[in-house]
mmCIF file with all atom_site columns, C-alpha atoms in Angstrom:
data_model
loop_
_atom_site.group_PDB
_atom_site.id
_atom_site.type_symbol
_atom_site.label_atom_id
_atom_site.label_alt_id
_atom_site.label_comp_id
_atom_site.label_asym_id
_atom_site.label_entity_id
_atom_site.label_seq_id
_atom_site.pdbx_PDB_ins_code
_atom_site.Cartn_x
_atom_site.Cartn_y
_atom_site.Cartn_z
_atom_site.occupancy
_atom_site.B_iso_or_equiv
_atom_site.pdbx_formal_charge
_atom_site.auth_seq_id
_atom_site.auth_comp_id
_atom_site.auth_asym_id
_atom_site.auth_atom_id
_atom_site.pdbx_PDB_model_num
ATOM 1   C CA . ILE A 1 1   ? 134.971 181.240 166.317 1.00 0.00 ? 1   ILE A CA 1
ATOM 2   C CA . GLU A 1 2   ? 132.257 181.034 168.956 1.00 0.00 ? 2   GLU A CA 1
ATOM 3   C CA . GLN A 1 3   ? 131.430 184.729 168.542 1.00 0.00 ? 3   GLN A CA 1
ATOM 4   C CA . SER A 1 4   ? 131.249 184.202 164.779 1.00 0.00 ? 4   SER A CA 1
ATOM 5   C CA . ARG A 1 5   ? 128.785 181.357 165.341 1.00 0.00 ? 5   ARG A CA 1
ATOM 6   C CA . LYS A 1 6   ? 126.624 183.615 167.536 1.00 0.00 ? 6   LYS A CA 1
ATOM 7   C CA . THR A 1 7   ? 126.725 186.380 164.936 1.00 0.00 ? 7   THR A CA 1
ATOM 8   C CA . LEU A 1 8   ? 125.787 183.909 162.212 1.00 0.00 ? 8   LEU A CA 1
ATOM 9   C CA . SER A 1 9   ? 122.880 182.732 164.385 1.00 0.00 ? 9   SER A CA 1
ATOM 10  C CA . ASN A 1 10  ? 121.649 186.342 164.453 1.00 0.00 ? 10  ASN A CA 1
ATOM 11  C CA . MET A 1 11  ? 121.969 186.462 160.668 1.00 0.00 ? 11  MET A CA 1
ATOM 12  C CA . ALA A 1 12  ? 120.055 183.175 160.354 1.00 0.00 ? 12  ALA A CA 1
ATOM 13  C CA . GLU A 1 13  ? 117.222 184.439 162.558 1.00 0.00 ? 13  GLU A CA 1
ATOM 14  C CA . LEU A 1 14  ? 117.007 187.649 160.559 1.00 0.00 ? 14  LEU A CA 1
ATOM 15  C CA . ALA A 1 15  ? 116.837 185.698 157.287 1.00 0.00 ? 15  ALA A CA 1
ATOM 16  C CA . LYS A 1 16  ? 114.135 183.431 158.736 1.00 0.00 ? 16  LYS A CA 1
ATOM 17  C CA . ASP A 1 17  ? 112.136 186.404 160.019 1.00 0.00 ? 17  ASP A CA 1
ATOM 18  C CA . ASN A 1 18  ? 112.403 188.044 156.596 1.00 0.00 ? 18  ASN A CA 1
ATOM 19  C CA . ILE A 1 19  ? 111.102 184.910 154.860 1.00 0.00 ? 19  ILE A CA 1
ATOM 20  C CA . PHE A 1 20  ? 108.162 184.658 157.246 1.00 0.00 ? 20  PHE A CA 1
ATOM 21  C CA . ALA A 1 21  ? 107.358 188.359 156.779 1.00 0.00 ? 21  ALA A CA 1
ATOM 22  C CA . ALA A 1 22  ? 107.655 188.141 152.987 1.00 0.00 ? 22  ALA A CA 1
ATOM 23  C CA . ILE A 1 23  ? 105.347 185.129 152.853 1.00 0.00 ? 23  ILE A CA 1
ATOM 24  C CA . GLY A 1 24  ? 102.797 187.110 154.864 1.00 0.00 ? 24  GLY A CA 1
ATOM 25  C CA . LEU A 1 25  ? 102.907 189.896 152.281 1.00 0.00 ? 25  LEU A CA 1
ATOM 26  C CA . ILE A 1 26  ? 101.601 187.583 149.557 1.00 0.00 ? 26  ILE A CA 1
ATOM 27  C CA . GLU A 1 27  ? 98.097  187.618 151.044 1.00 0.00 ? 27  GLU A CA 1
ATOM 28  C CA . ASP A 1 28  ? 98.229  190.805 153.093 1.00 0.00 ? 28  ASP A CA 1
ATOM 29  C CA . PHE A 1 29  ? 100.557 193.414 151.622 1.00 0.00 ? 29  PHE A CA 1
ATOM 30  C CA . ASP A 1 30  ? 101.875 196.120 153.940 1.00 0.00 ? 30  ASP A CA 1
ATOM 31  C CA . PRO A 1 31  ? 104.438 198.618 152.568 1.00 0.00 ? 31  PRO A CA 1
ATOM 32  C CA . LYS A 1 32  ? 105.920 199.132 156.062 1.00 0.00 ? 32  LYS A CA 1
ATOM 33  C CA . ILE A 1 33  ? 106.712 195.431 156.332 1.00 0.00 ? 33  ILE A CA 1
ATOM 34  C CA . ALA A 1 34  ? 108.160 195.473 152.802 1.00 0.00 ? 34  ALA A CA 1
ATOM 35  C CA . GLU A 1 35  ? 110.454 198.348 153.821 1.00 0.00 ? 35  GLU A CA 1
ATOM 36  C CA . GLU A 1 36  ? 111.492 196.450 156.961 1.00 0.00 ? 36  GLU A CA 1
ATOM 37  C CA . ILE A 1 37  ? 112.383 193.429 154.807 1.00 0.00 ? 37  ILE A CA 1
ATOM 38  C CA . ARG A 1 38  ? 114.593 195.659 152.659 1.00 0.00 ? 38  ARG A CA 1
ATOM 39  C CA . LYS A 1 39  ? 116.351 197.086 155.715 1.00 0.00 ? 39  LYS A CA 1
ATOM 40  C CA . ASN A 1 40  ? 116.876 193.613 157.125 1.00 0.00 ? 40  ASN A CA 1
ATOM 41  C CA . GLU A 1 41  ? 118.260 192.420 153.781 1.00 0.00 ? 41  GLU A CA 1
ATOM 42  C CA . ASN A 1 42  ? 120.880 195.183 153.932 1.00 0.00 ? 42  ASN A CA 1
ATOM 43  C CA . THR A 1 43  ? 121.795 194.012 157.436 1.00 0.00 ? 43  THR A CA 1
ATOM 44  C CA . ILE A 1 44  ? 122.040 190.399 156.237 1.00 0.00 ? 44  ILE A CA 1
ATOM 45  C CA . ASP A 1 45  ? 124.335 191.502 153.399 1.00 0.00 ? 45  ASP A CA 1
ATOM 46  C CA . HIS A 1 46  ? 126.470 193.428 155.913 1.00 0.00 ? 46  HIS A CA 1
ATOM 47  C CA . TYR A 1 47  ? 126.702 190.307 158.088 1.00 0.00 ? 47  TYR A CA 1
ATOM 48  C CA . GLU A 1 48  ? 127.818 188.304 155.066 1.00 0.00 ? 48  GLU A CA 1
ATOM 49  C CA . ASP A 1 49  ? 130.529 190.800 154.122 1.00 0.00 ? 49  ASP A CA 1
ATOM 50  C CA . SER A 1 50  ? 131.888 191.386 157.631 1.00 0.00 ? 50  SER A CA 1
ATOM 51  C CA . LEU A 1 51  ? 131.625 187.851 158.923 1.00 0.00 ? 51  LEU A CA 1
ATOM 52  C CA . GLY A 1 52  ? 132.887 186.305 155.705 1.00 0.00 ? 52  GLY A CA 1
ATOM 53  C CA . THR A 1 53  ? 135.919 188.593 155.642 1.00 0.00 ? 53  THR A CA 1
ATOM 54  C CA . TYR A 1 54  ? 136.674 187.871 159.287 1.00 0.00 ? 54  TYR A CA 1
ATOM 55  C CA . LEU A 1 55  ? 136.367 184.103 158.890 1.00 0.00 ? 55  LEU A CA 1
ATOM 56  C CA . VAL A 1 56  ? 138.585 184.075 155.790 1.00 0.00 ? 56  VAL A CA 1
ATOM 57  C CA . GLN A 1 57  ? 141.226 186.006 157.743 1.00 0.00 ? 57  GLN A CA 1
ATOM 58  C CA . LEU A 1 58  ? 140.781 183.618 160.670 1.00 0.00 ? 58  LEU A CA 1
ATOM 59  C CA . SER A 1 59  ? 141.176 180.585 158.438 1.00 0.00 ? 59  SER A CA 1
ATOM 60  C CA . ALA A 1 60  ? 144.654 181.860 157.460 1.00 0.00 ? 60  ALA A CA 1
ATOM 61  C CA . LYS A 1 61  ? 145.738 181.547 161.100 1.00 0.00 ? 61  LYS A CA 1
ATOM 62  C CA . GLU A 1 62  ? 147.078 178.387 162.658 1.00 0.00 ? 62  GLU A CA 1
ATOM 63  C CA . LEU A 1 63  ? 143.978 176.489 163.743 1.00 0.00 ? 63  LEU A CA 1
ATOM 64  C CA . SER A 1 64  ? 143.369 173.007 165.053 1.00 0.00 ? 64  SER A CA 1
ATOM 65  C CA . PRO A 1 65  ? 141.661 170.570 162.659 1.00 0.00 ? 65  PRO A CA 1
ATOM 66  C CA . ALA A 1 66  ? 138.404 170.981 164.611 1.00 0.00 ? 66  ALA A CA 1
ATOM 67  C CA . GLU A 1 67  ? 138.649 174.783 164.397 1.00 0.00 ? 67  GLU A CA 1
ATOM 68  C CA . THR A 1 68  ? 139.443 174.624 160.682 1.00 0.00 ? 68  THR A CA 1
ATOM 69  C CA . ASN A 1 69  ? 136.382 172.416 160.164 1.00 0.00 ? 69  ASN A CA 1
ATOM 70  C CA . GLU A 1 70  ? 134.178 174.793 162.178 1.00 0.00 ? 70  GLU A CA 1
ATOM 71  C CA . VAL A 1 71  ? 135.377 177.871 160.247 1.00 0.00 ? 71  VAL A CA 1
ATOM 72  C CA . SER A 1 72  ? 134.741 176.051 156.964 1.00 0.00 ? 72  SER A CA 1
ATOM 73  C CA . LYS A 1 73  ? 131.233 175.090 158.095 1.00 0.00 ? 73  LYS A CA 1
ATOM 74  C CA . LEU A 1 74  ? 130.489 178.679 159.125 1.00 0.00 ? 74  LEU A CA 1
ATOM 75  C CA . LEU A 1 75  ? 131.739 180.067 155.808 1.00 0.00 ? 75  LEU A CA 1
ATOM 76  C CA . HIS A 1 76  ? 129.488 177.668 153.923 1.00 0.00 ? 76  HIS A CA 1
ATOM 77  C CA . SER A 1 77  ? 126.497 178.559 156.117 1.00 0.00 ? 77  SER A CA 1
ATOM 78  C CA . ILE A 1 78  ? 126.999 182.290 155.616 1.00 0.00 ? 78  ILE A CA 1
ATOM 79  C CA . SER A 1 79  ? 126.322 182.003 151.900 1.00 0.00 ? 79  SER A CA 1
ATOM 80  C CA . ASP A 1 80  ? 123.222 179.854 152.441 1.00 0.00 ? 80  ASP A CA 1
ATOM 81  C CA . PHE A 1 81  ? 121.683 182.257 154.943 1.00 0.00 ? 81  PHE A CA 1
ATOM 82  C CA . GLU A 1 82  ? 122.546 185.226 152.723 1.00 0.00 ? 82  GLU A CA 1
ATOM 83  C CA . ARG A 1 83  ? 120.854 183.568 149.740 1.00 0.00 ? 83  ARG A CA 1
ATOM 84  C CA . ILE A 1 84  ? 117.796 182.807 151.874 1.00 0.00 ? 84  ILE A CA 1
ATOM 85  C CA . GLY A 1 85  ? 117.680 186.523 152.658 1.00 0.00 ? 85  GLY A CA 1
ATOM 86  C CA . ASP A 1 86  ? 117.833 187.284 148.931 1.00 0.00 ? 86  ASP A CA 1
ATOM 87  C CA . HIS A 1 87  ? 114.837 185.020 148.350 1.00 0.00 ? 87  HIS A CA 1
ATOM 88  C CA . ALA A 1 88  ? 112.895 186.916 151.010 1.00 0.00 ? 88  ALA A CA 1
ATOM 89  C CA . LEU A 1 89  ? 113.490 190.091 149.026 1.00 0.00 ? 89  LEU A CA 1
ATOM 90  C CA . ASN A 1 90  ? 112.411 188.318 145.816 1.00 0.00 ? 90  ASN A CA 1
ATOM 91  C CA . ILE A 1 91  ? 109.166 187.194 147.470 1.00 0.00 ? 91  ILE A CA 1
ATOM 92  C CA . CYS A 1 92  ? 108.631 190.712 148.799 1.00 0.00 ? 92  CYS A CA 1
ATOM 93  C CA . LYS A 1 93  ? 108.996 192.125 145.273 1.00 0.00 ? 93  LYS A CA 1
ATOM 94  C CA . LEU A 1 94  ? 106.539 189.541 143.936 1.00 0.00 ? 94  LEU A CA 1
ATOM 95  C CA . ALA A 1 95  ? 104.070 190.479 146.683 1.00 0.00 ? 95  ALA A CA 1
ATOM 96  C CA . GLU A 1 96  ? 104.474 194.136 145.636 1.00 0.00 ? 96  GLU A CA 1
ATOM 97  C CA . GLU A 1 97  ? 103.722 193.158 142.051 1.00 0.00 ? 97  GLU A CA 1
ATOM 98  C CA . ILE A 1 98  ? 100.604 191.298 143.184 1.00 0.00 ? 98  ILE A CA 1
ATOM 99  C CA . GLN A 1 99  ? 99.509  194.409 145.085 1.00 0.00 ? 99  GLN A CA 1
ATOM 100 C CA . GLU A 1 100 ? 100.355 196.951 142.375 1.00 0.00 ? 100 GLU A CA 1
ATOM 101 C CA . LYS A 1 101 ? 98.666  195.008 139.585 1.00 0.00 ? 101 LYS A CA 1
ATOM 102 C CA . SER A 1 102 ? 95.719  193.899 141.762 1.00 0.00 ? 102 SER A CA 1
ATOM 103 C CA . LEU A 1 103 ? 96.405  190.270 140.884 1.00 0.00 ? 103 LEU A CA 1
ATOM 104 C CA . VAL A 1 104 ? 94.194  187.662 142.522 1.00 0.00 ? 104 VAL A CA 1
ATOM 105 C CA . PHE A 1 105 ? 95.070  183.982 142.563 1.00 0.00 ? 105 PHE A CA 1
ATOM 106 C CA . SER A 1 106 ? 92.338  181.380 142.270 1.00 0.00 ? 106 SER A CA 1
ATOM 107 C CA . THR A 1 107 ? 91.225  179.738 145.502 1.00 0.00 ? 107 THR A CA 1
ATOM 108 C CA . LYS A 1 108 ? 93.110  176.577 144.509 1.00 0.00 ? 108 LYS A CA 1
ATOM 109 C CA . ALA A 1 109 ? 96.304  178.485 143.719 1.00 0.00 ? 109 ALA A CA 1
ATOM 110 C CA . GLN A 1 110 ? 96.069  180.339 147.048 1.00 0.00 ? 110 GLN A CA 1
ATOM 111 C CA . LYS A 1 111 ? 95.689  177.032 148.882 1.00 0.00 ? 111 LYS A CA 1
ATOM 112 C CA . GLU A 1 112 ? 98.649  175.544 147.003 1.00 0.00 ? 112 GLU A CA 1
ATOM 113 C CA . LEU A 1 113 ? 100.832 178.533 147.849 1.00 0.00 ? 113 LEU A CA 1
ATOM 114 C CA . ARG A 1 114 ? 99.849  178.176 151.516 1.00 0.00 ? 114 ARG A CA 1
ATOM 115 C CA . VAL A 1 115 ? 100.806 174.493 151.512 1.00 0.00 ? 115 VAL A CA 1
ATOM 116 C CA . ILE A 1 116 ? 104.251 175.040 150.011 1.00 0.00 ? 116 ILE A CA 1
ATOM 117 C CA . SER A 1 117 ? 104.943 178.185 152.048 1.00 0.00 ? 117 SER A CA 1
ATOM 118 C CA . ASN A 1 118 ? 104.049 176.328 155.263 1.00 0.00 ? 118 ASN A CA 1
ATOM 119 C CA . ALA A 1 119 ? 106.462 173.549 154.280 1.00 0.00 ? 119 ALA A CA 1
ATOM 120 C CA . VAL A 1 120 ? 109.152 176.178 153.645 1.00 0.00 ? 120 VAL A CA 1
ATOM 121 C CA . ARG A 1 121 ? 108.508 177.790 157.023 1.00 0.00 ? 121 ARG A CA 1
ATOM 122 C CA . GLU A 1 122 ? 108.917 174.384 158.659 1.00 0.00 ? 122 GLU A CA 1
ATOM 123 C CA . VAL A 1 123 ? 112.112 173.421 156.817 1.00 0.00 ? 123 VAL A CA 1
ATOM 124 C CA . LEU A 1 124 ? 113.619 176.850 157.476 1.00 0.00 ? 124 LEU A CA 1
ATOM 125 C CA . SER A 1 125 ? 112.737 176.712 161.169 1.00 0.00 ? 125 SER A CA 1
ATOM 126 C CA . LEU A 1 126 ? 114.328 173.263 161.430 1.00 0.00 ? 126 LEU A CA 1
ATOM 127 C CA . ALA A 1 127 ? 117.472 174.344 159.572 1.00 0.00 ? 127 ALA A CA 1
ATOM 128 C CA . VAL A 1 128 ? 117.972 177.436 161.731 1.00 0.00 ? 128 VAL A CA 1
ATOM 129 C CA . GLU A 1 129 ? 117.313 175.479 164.928 1.00 0.00 ? 129 GLU A CA 1
ATOM 130 C CA . ALA A 1 130 ? 119.715 172.710 163.844 1.00 0.00 ? 130 ALA A CA 1
ATOM 131 C CA . PHE A 1 131 ? 122.386 175.318 163.084 1.00 0.00 ? 131 PHE A CA 1
ATOM 132 C CA . GLU A 1 132 ? 121.902 177.232 166.326 1.00 0.00 ? 132 GLU A CA 1
ATOM 133 C CA . LYS A 1 133 ? 121.947 174.100 168.469 1.00 0.00 ? 133 LYS A CA 1
ATOM 134 C CA . ASP A 1 134 ? 124.537 172.347 166.291 1.00 0.00 ? 134 ASP A CA 1
ATOM 135 C CA . ASP A 1 135 ? 122.163 169.383 166.463 1.00 0.00 ? 135 ASP A CA 1
ATOM 136 C CA . ALA A 1 136 ? 122.523 166.637 163.867 1.00 0.00 ? 136 ALA A CA 1
ATOM 137 C CA . THR A 1 137 ? 119.288 164.982 164.995 1.00 0.00 ? 137 THR A CA 1
ATOM 138 C CA . ILE A 1 138 ? 117.273 168.089 164.132 1.00 0.00 ? 138 ILE A CA 1
ATOM 139 C CA . ALA A 1 139 ? 119.285 168.535 160.937 1.00 0.00 ? 139 ALA A CA 1
ATOM 140 C CA . ALA A 1 140 ? 118.345 165.008 159.849 1.00 0.00 ? 140 ALA A CA 1
ATOM 141 C CA . HIS A 1 141 ? 114.729 166.190 159.515 1.00 0.00 ? 141 HIS A CA 1
ATOM 142 C CA . VAL A 1 142 ? 115.650 168.954 157.057 1.00 0.00 ? 142 VAL A CA 1
ATOM 143 C CA . GLU A 1 143 ? 116.510 166.872 153.985 1.00 0.00 ? 143 GLU A CA 1
ATOM 144 C CA . PRO A 1 144 ? 113.288 164.801 153.911 1.00 0.00 ? 144 PRO A CA 1
ATOM 145 C CA . LEU A 1 145 ? 111.235 167.986 154.186 1.00 0.00 ? 145 LEU A CA 1
ATOM 146 C CA . GLU A 1 146 ? 113.329 169.609 151.453 1.00 0.00 ? 146 GLU A CA 1
ATOM 147 C CA . GLN A 1 147 ? 112.430 166.628 149.252 1.00 0.00 ? 147 GLN A CA 1
ATOM 148 C CA . VAL A 1 148 ? 108.741 167.238 150.016 1.00 0.00 ? 148 VAL A CA 1
ATOM 149 C CA . VAL A 1 149 ? 109.140 170.860 148.877 1.00 0.00 ? 149 VAL A CA 1
ATOM 150 C CA . ASP A 1 150 ? 110.756 169.626 145.645 1.00 0.00 ? 150 ASP A CA 1
ATOM 151 C CA . LEU A 1 151 ? 107.822 167.279 145.024 1.00 0.00 ? 151 LEU A CA 1
ATOM 152 C CA . LEU A 1 152 ? 105.347 170.045 145.845 1.00 0.00 ? 152 LEU A CA 1
ATOM 153 C CA . LYS A 1 153 ? 107.079 172.363 143.382 1.00 0.00 ? 153 LYS A CA 1
ATOM 154 C CA . ASP A 1 154 ? 106.707 169.812 140.592 1.00 0.00 ? 154 ASP A CA 1
ATOM 155 C CA . GLU A 1 155 ? 103.083 169.074 141.472 1.00 0.00 ? 155 GLU A CA 1
ATOM 156 C CA . LEU A 1 156 ? 102.118 172.746 141.752 1.00 0.00 ? 156 LEU A CA 1
ATOM 157 C CA . ARG A 1 157 ? 103.714 173.557 138.417 1.00 0.00 ? 157 ARG A CA 1
ATOM 158 C CA . MET A 1 158 ? 101.706 170.763 136.756 1.00 0.00 ? 158 MET A CA 1
ATOM 159 C CA . ARG A 1 159 ? 98.491  172.006 138.363 1.00 0.00 ? 159 ARG A CA 1
ATOM 160 C CA . HIS A 1 160 ? 99.327  175.532 137.237 1.00 0.00 ? 160 HIS A CA 1
ATOM 161 C CA . ILE A 1 161 ? 99.857  174.374 133.649 1.00 0.00 ? 161 ILE A CA 1
ATOM 162 C CA . ASN A 1 162 ? 96.456  172.666 133.784 1.00 0.00 ? 162 ASN A CA 1
ATOM 163 C CA . ARG A 1 163 ? 94.845  175.893 134.992 1.00 0.00 ? 163 ARG A CA 1
ATOM 164 C CA . LEU A 1 164 ? 96.512  177.801 132.147 1.00 0.00 ? 164 LEU A CA 1
ATOM 165 C CA . GLN A 1 165 ? 95.384  175.256 129.567 1.00 0.00 ? 165 GLN A CA 1
ATOM 166 C CA . ASN A 1 166 ? 91.826  175.371 130.899 1.00 0.00 ? 166 ASN A CA 1
ATOM 167 C CA . GLY A 1 167 ? 91.719  179.169 130.905 1.00 0.00 ? 167 GLY A CA 1
ATOM 168 C CA . ARG A 1 168 ? 91.455  179.402 134.712 1.00 0.00 ? 168 ARG A CA 1
ATOM 169 C CA . CYS A 1 169 ? 94.694  181.371 135.015 1.00 0.00 ? 169 CYS A CA 1
ATOM 170 C CA . THR A 1 170 ? 96.376  184.200 133.137 1.00 0.00 ? 170 THR A CA 1
ATOM 171 C CA . LEU A 1 171 ? 99.971  184.260 131.955 1.00 0.00 ? 171 LEU A CA 1
ATOM 172 C CA . GLU A 1 172 ? 100.687 187.228 134.213 1.00 0.00 ? 172 GLU A CA 1
ATOM 173 C CA . LEU A 1 173 ? 99.413  185.388 137.284 1.00 0.00 ? 173 LEU A CA 1
ATOM 174 C CA . GLY A 1 174 ? 101.221 182.294 136.092 1.00 0.00 ? 174 GLY A CA 1
ATOM 175 C CA . PHE A 1 175 ? 104.594 184.023 135.984 1.00 0.00 ? 175 PHE A CA 1
ATOM 176 C CA . VAL A 1 176 ? 104.157 185.317 139.528 1.00 0.00 ? 176 VAL A CA 1
ATOM 177 C CA . PHE A 1 177 ? 102.938 181.908 140.753 1.00 0.00 ? 177 PHE A CA 1
ATOM 178 C CA . ASN A 1 178 ? 105.910 180.116 139.182 1.00 0.00 ? 178 ASN A CA 1
ATOM 179 C CA . ASP A 1 179 ? 108.368 182.682 140.543 1.00 0.00 ? 179 ASP A CA 1
ATOM 180 C CA . LEU A 1 180 ? 106.968 182.247 144.053 1.00 0.00 ? 180 LEU A CA 1
ATOM 181 C CA . VAL A 1 181 ? 107.170 178.465 143.837 1.00 0.00 ? 181 VAL A CA 1
ATOM 182 C CA . ALA A 1 182 ? 110.731 178.650 142.466 1.00 0.00 ? 182 ALA A CA 1
ATOM 183 C CA . ASN A 1 183 ? 111.815 180.899 145.347 1.00 0.00 ? 183 ASN A CA 1
ATOM 184 C CA . PHE A 1 184 ? 110.217 178.547 147.878 1.00 0.00 ? 184 PHE A CA 1
ATOM 185 C CA . GLU A 1 185 ? 112.036 175.572 146.378 1.00 0.00 ? 185 GLU A CA 1
ATOM 186 C CA . ARG A 1 186 ? 115.386 177.389 146.411 1.00 0.00 ? 186 ARG A CA 1
ATOM 187 C CA . ILE A 1 187 ? 114.939 178.390 150.047 1.00 0.00 ? 187 ILE A CA 1
ATOM 188 C CA . ALA A 1 188 ? 114.435 174.727 150.911 1.00 0.00 ? 188 ALA A CA 1
ATOM 189 C CA . ASP A 1 189 ? 117.562 173.847 148.906 1.00 0.00 ? 189 ASP A CA 1
ATOM 190 C CA . HIS A 1 190 ? 119.641 176.294 150.944 1.00 0.00 ? 190 HIS A CA 1
ATOM 191 C CA . CYS A 1 191 ? 118.205 174.857 154.145 1.00 0.00 ? 191 CYS A CA 1
ATOM 192 C CA . SER A 1 192 ? 119.320 171.421 153.049 1.00 0.00 ? 192 SER A CA 1
#
């Protein structure tokens, strides 16, 4: 069980690193980094398959109540970290679209994306640290920050709609903006 926890910590760090790298691609696209994100996503998926299979087999063994609880917690965490990795790939693909179509967000939209992405970096860092240290005190800071990301998502969508209505944004940019914000919000949900 302890080795599984260590392996899952590696998976969590890889998912976090992928999110941070993908966020960086939004403003400064680099195909080498995008390829690295894809490779890491394959590794994260491998972790999920191998570790999940092992923990399910382990849970069929005779375990103490504390061990059963720990295995259950690890199984739940695997899916959250795997989904976070999926969102990194989604953000990477959106950054590629921005690059390929030479899309440019307004200064306000860029600032808004920075605000929400910084909040996501913070909530993800807290969640990974809380998991790795098995620290409930750190974990207690995750949910309030996740709520902030939810509020930001709602506010940014309203601002985006205003920009669309006032002709300061295109539908194409709007779809990418909304997809980015949705991915950020879902990452925060998985952290919670």
